[in-house]
Structures are given as structure tokens and as C-alpha cells.
mmCIF file of C-alpha atoms in Angstrom:
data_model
loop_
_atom_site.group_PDB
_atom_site.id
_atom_site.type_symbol
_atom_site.label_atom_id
_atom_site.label_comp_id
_atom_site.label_asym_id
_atom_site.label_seq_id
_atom_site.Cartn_x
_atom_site.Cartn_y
_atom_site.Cartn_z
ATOM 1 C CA UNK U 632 71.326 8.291 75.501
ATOM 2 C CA UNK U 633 71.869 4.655 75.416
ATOM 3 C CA UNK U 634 73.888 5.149 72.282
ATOM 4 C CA UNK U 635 76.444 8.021 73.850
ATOM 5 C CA UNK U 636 77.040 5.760 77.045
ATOM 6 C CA UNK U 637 77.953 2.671 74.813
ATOM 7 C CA UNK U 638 80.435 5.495 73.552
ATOM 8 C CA UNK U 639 81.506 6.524 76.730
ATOM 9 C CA UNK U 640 82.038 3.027 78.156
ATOM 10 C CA UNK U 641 83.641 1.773 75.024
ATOM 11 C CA UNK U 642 86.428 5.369 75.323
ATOM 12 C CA UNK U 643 87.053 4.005 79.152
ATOM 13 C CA UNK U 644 87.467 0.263 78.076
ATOM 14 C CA UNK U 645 90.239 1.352 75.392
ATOM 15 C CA UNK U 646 91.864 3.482 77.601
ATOM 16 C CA UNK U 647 91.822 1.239 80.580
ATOM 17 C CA UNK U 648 90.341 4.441 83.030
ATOM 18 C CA UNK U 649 87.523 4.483 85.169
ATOM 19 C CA UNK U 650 86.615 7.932 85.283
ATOM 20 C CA UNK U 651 87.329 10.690 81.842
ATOM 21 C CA UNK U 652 87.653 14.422 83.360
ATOM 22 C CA UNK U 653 86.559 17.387 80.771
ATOM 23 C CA UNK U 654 85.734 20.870 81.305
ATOM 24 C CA UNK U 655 82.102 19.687 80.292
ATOM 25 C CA UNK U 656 82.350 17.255 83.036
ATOM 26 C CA UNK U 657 83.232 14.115 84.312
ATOM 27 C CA UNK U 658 82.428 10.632 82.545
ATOM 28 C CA UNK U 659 82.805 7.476 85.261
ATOM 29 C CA UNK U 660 82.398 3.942 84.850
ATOM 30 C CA UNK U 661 81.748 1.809 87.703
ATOM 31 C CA UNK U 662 80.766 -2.098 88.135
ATOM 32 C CA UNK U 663 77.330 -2.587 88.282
ATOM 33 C CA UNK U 664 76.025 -5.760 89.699
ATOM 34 C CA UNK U 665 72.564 -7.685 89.750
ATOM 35 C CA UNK U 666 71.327 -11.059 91.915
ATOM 36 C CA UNK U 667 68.306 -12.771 89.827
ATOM 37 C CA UNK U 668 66.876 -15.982 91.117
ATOM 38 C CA UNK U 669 66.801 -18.842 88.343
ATOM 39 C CA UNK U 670 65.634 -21.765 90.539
ATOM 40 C CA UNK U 671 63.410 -20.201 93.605
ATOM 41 C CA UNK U 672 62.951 -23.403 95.464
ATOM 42 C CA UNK U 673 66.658 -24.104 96.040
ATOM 43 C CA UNK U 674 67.012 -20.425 96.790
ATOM 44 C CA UNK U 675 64.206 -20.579 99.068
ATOM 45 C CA UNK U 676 65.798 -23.917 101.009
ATOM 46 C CA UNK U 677 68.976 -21.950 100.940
ATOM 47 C CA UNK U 678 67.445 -19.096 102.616
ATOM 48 C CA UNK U 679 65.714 -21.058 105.403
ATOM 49 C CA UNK U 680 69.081 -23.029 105.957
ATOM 50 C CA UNK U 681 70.757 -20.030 106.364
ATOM 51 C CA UNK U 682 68.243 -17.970 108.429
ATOM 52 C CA UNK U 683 68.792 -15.061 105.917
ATOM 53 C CA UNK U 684 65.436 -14.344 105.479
ATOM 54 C CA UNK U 685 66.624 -10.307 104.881
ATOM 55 C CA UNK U 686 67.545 -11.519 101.327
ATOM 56 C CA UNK U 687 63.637 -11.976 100.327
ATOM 57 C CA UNK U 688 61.760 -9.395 98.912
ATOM 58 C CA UNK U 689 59.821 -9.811 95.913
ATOM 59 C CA UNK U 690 63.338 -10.094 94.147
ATOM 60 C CA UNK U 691 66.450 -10.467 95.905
ATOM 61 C CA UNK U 692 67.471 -7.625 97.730
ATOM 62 C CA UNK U 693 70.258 -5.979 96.192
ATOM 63 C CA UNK U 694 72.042 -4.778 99.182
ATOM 64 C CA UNK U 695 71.337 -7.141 101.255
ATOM 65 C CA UNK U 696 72.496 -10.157 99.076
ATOM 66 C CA UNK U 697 75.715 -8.000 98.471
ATOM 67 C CA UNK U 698 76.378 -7.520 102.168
ATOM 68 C CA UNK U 699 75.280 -11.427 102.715
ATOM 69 C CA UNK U 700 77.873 -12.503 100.759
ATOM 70 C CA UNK U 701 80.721 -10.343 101.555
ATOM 71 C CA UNK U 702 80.455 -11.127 104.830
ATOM 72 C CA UNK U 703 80.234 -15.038 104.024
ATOM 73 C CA UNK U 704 82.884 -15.145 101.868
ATOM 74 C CA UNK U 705 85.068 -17.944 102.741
ATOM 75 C CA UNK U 706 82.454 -20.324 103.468
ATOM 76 C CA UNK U 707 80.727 -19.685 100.535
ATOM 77 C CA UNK U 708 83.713 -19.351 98.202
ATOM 78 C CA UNK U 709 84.151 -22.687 97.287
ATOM 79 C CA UNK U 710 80.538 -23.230 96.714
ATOM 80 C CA UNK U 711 80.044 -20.360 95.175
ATOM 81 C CA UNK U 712 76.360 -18.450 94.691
ATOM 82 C CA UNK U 713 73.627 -19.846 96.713
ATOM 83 C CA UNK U 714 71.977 -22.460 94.481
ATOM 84 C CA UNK U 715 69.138 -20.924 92.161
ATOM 85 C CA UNK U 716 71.034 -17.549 92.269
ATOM 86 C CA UNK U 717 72.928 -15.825 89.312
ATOM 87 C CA UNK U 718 75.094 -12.613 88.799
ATOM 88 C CA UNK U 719 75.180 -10.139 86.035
ATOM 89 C CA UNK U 720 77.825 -7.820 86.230
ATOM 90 C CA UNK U 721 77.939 -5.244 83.781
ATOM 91 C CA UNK U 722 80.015 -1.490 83.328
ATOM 92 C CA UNK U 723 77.362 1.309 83.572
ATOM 93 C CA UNK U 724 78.648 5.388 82.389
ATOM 94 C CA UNK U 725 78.083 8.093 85.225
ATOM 95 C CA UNK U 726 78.401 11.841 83.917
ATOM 96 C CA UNK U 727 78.626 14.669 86.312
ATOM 97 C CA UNK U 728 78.721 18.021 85.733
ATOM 98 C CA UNK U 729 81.556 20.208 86.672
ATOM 99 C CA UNK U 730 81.774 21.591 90.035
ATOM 100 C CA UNK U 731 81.954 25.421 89.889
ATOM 101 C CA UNK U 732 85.478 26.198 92.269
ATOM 102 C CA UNK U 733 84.876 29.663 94.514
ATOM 103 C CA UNK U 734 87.605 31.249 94.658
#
């Protein structure tokens, strides 16, 4: 599996398309993002500081750290991440079947 959705995402990438419509279904790519803690005491401080303690669990909560810093945006943009805190962001393949149209 791993090896057809390096194929799939690799056919988007060269054809600059997010989503690859057959009659066997539909392949789509979408962004795919991770928070990971590298430094936990900074992060901690941070938190505390910030009275976000919604972002603990026994990771960082996805959602919540997304939401955290969309709505924070400009006062965090020129510091950037919290400190301690990193981002992956990777492409990840979605395949749907086709929907059967009634008509």
C-alpha cells in the first residue's frame, strides 16, 4: 500500500493536481500536518504563559494546537512556533471509491 500511494502522490506532484478522478475512483492529496514537542519544559512555560492548557494531552493535541495557532496568528507570526514545538508537514494519498449516480 505504502508503495502505490508514493505512486499516487508522486502522479499528483508532476501534474501539479490535488485530486486524480477515474472511473475506479478518485485519488486526493491533501496536506497533512503534525505538532511534536522537542523541548517540553519551554513548551510547558509556554503553555502556562499562555493559559492554553487545552494544548496538553499526552502529546500535543492536534486540533487544538491547529486552532491555537490560527487564531494567534499575528502575534505569534514573528515568533513563530511556541518554543520546544516543531511541524512536520507532509502530502498524504486519499482514494475513494466512485459514487454510484441514480438516475
Amino acid at each position: 500500500m505504502a508503495t502505490l500511494e508514493q505512486a499516487m502522490l508522486a502522479g499528483c506532484n508532476e501534474i501539479k493536481a490535488d485530486s486524480i478522478k477515474t472511473s475506479h475512483g478518485t485519488v486526493m492529496r491533501r496536506l497533512s500536518e503534525r505538532y511534536t514537542c522537542s523541548d517540553r519544559d519551554n513548551f510547558n512555560k509556554f503553555v502556562i504563559e499562555h493559559g492554553a492548557v487545552e494544548l496538553f494531552e499526552g502529546r500535543i493535541h492536534q486540533s487544538n494546537f491547529k486552532e491555537f495557532i490560527s487564531e494567534r496568528n499575528n502575534s505569534l507570526h514573528e515568533a513563530g512556533l511556541p518554543p520546544g514545538v516543531n511541524v512536520m508537514r507532509e502530502f498524504v494519498i486519499t482514494v475513494r471509491k466512485p459514487t454510484v449516480k441514480l438516475s
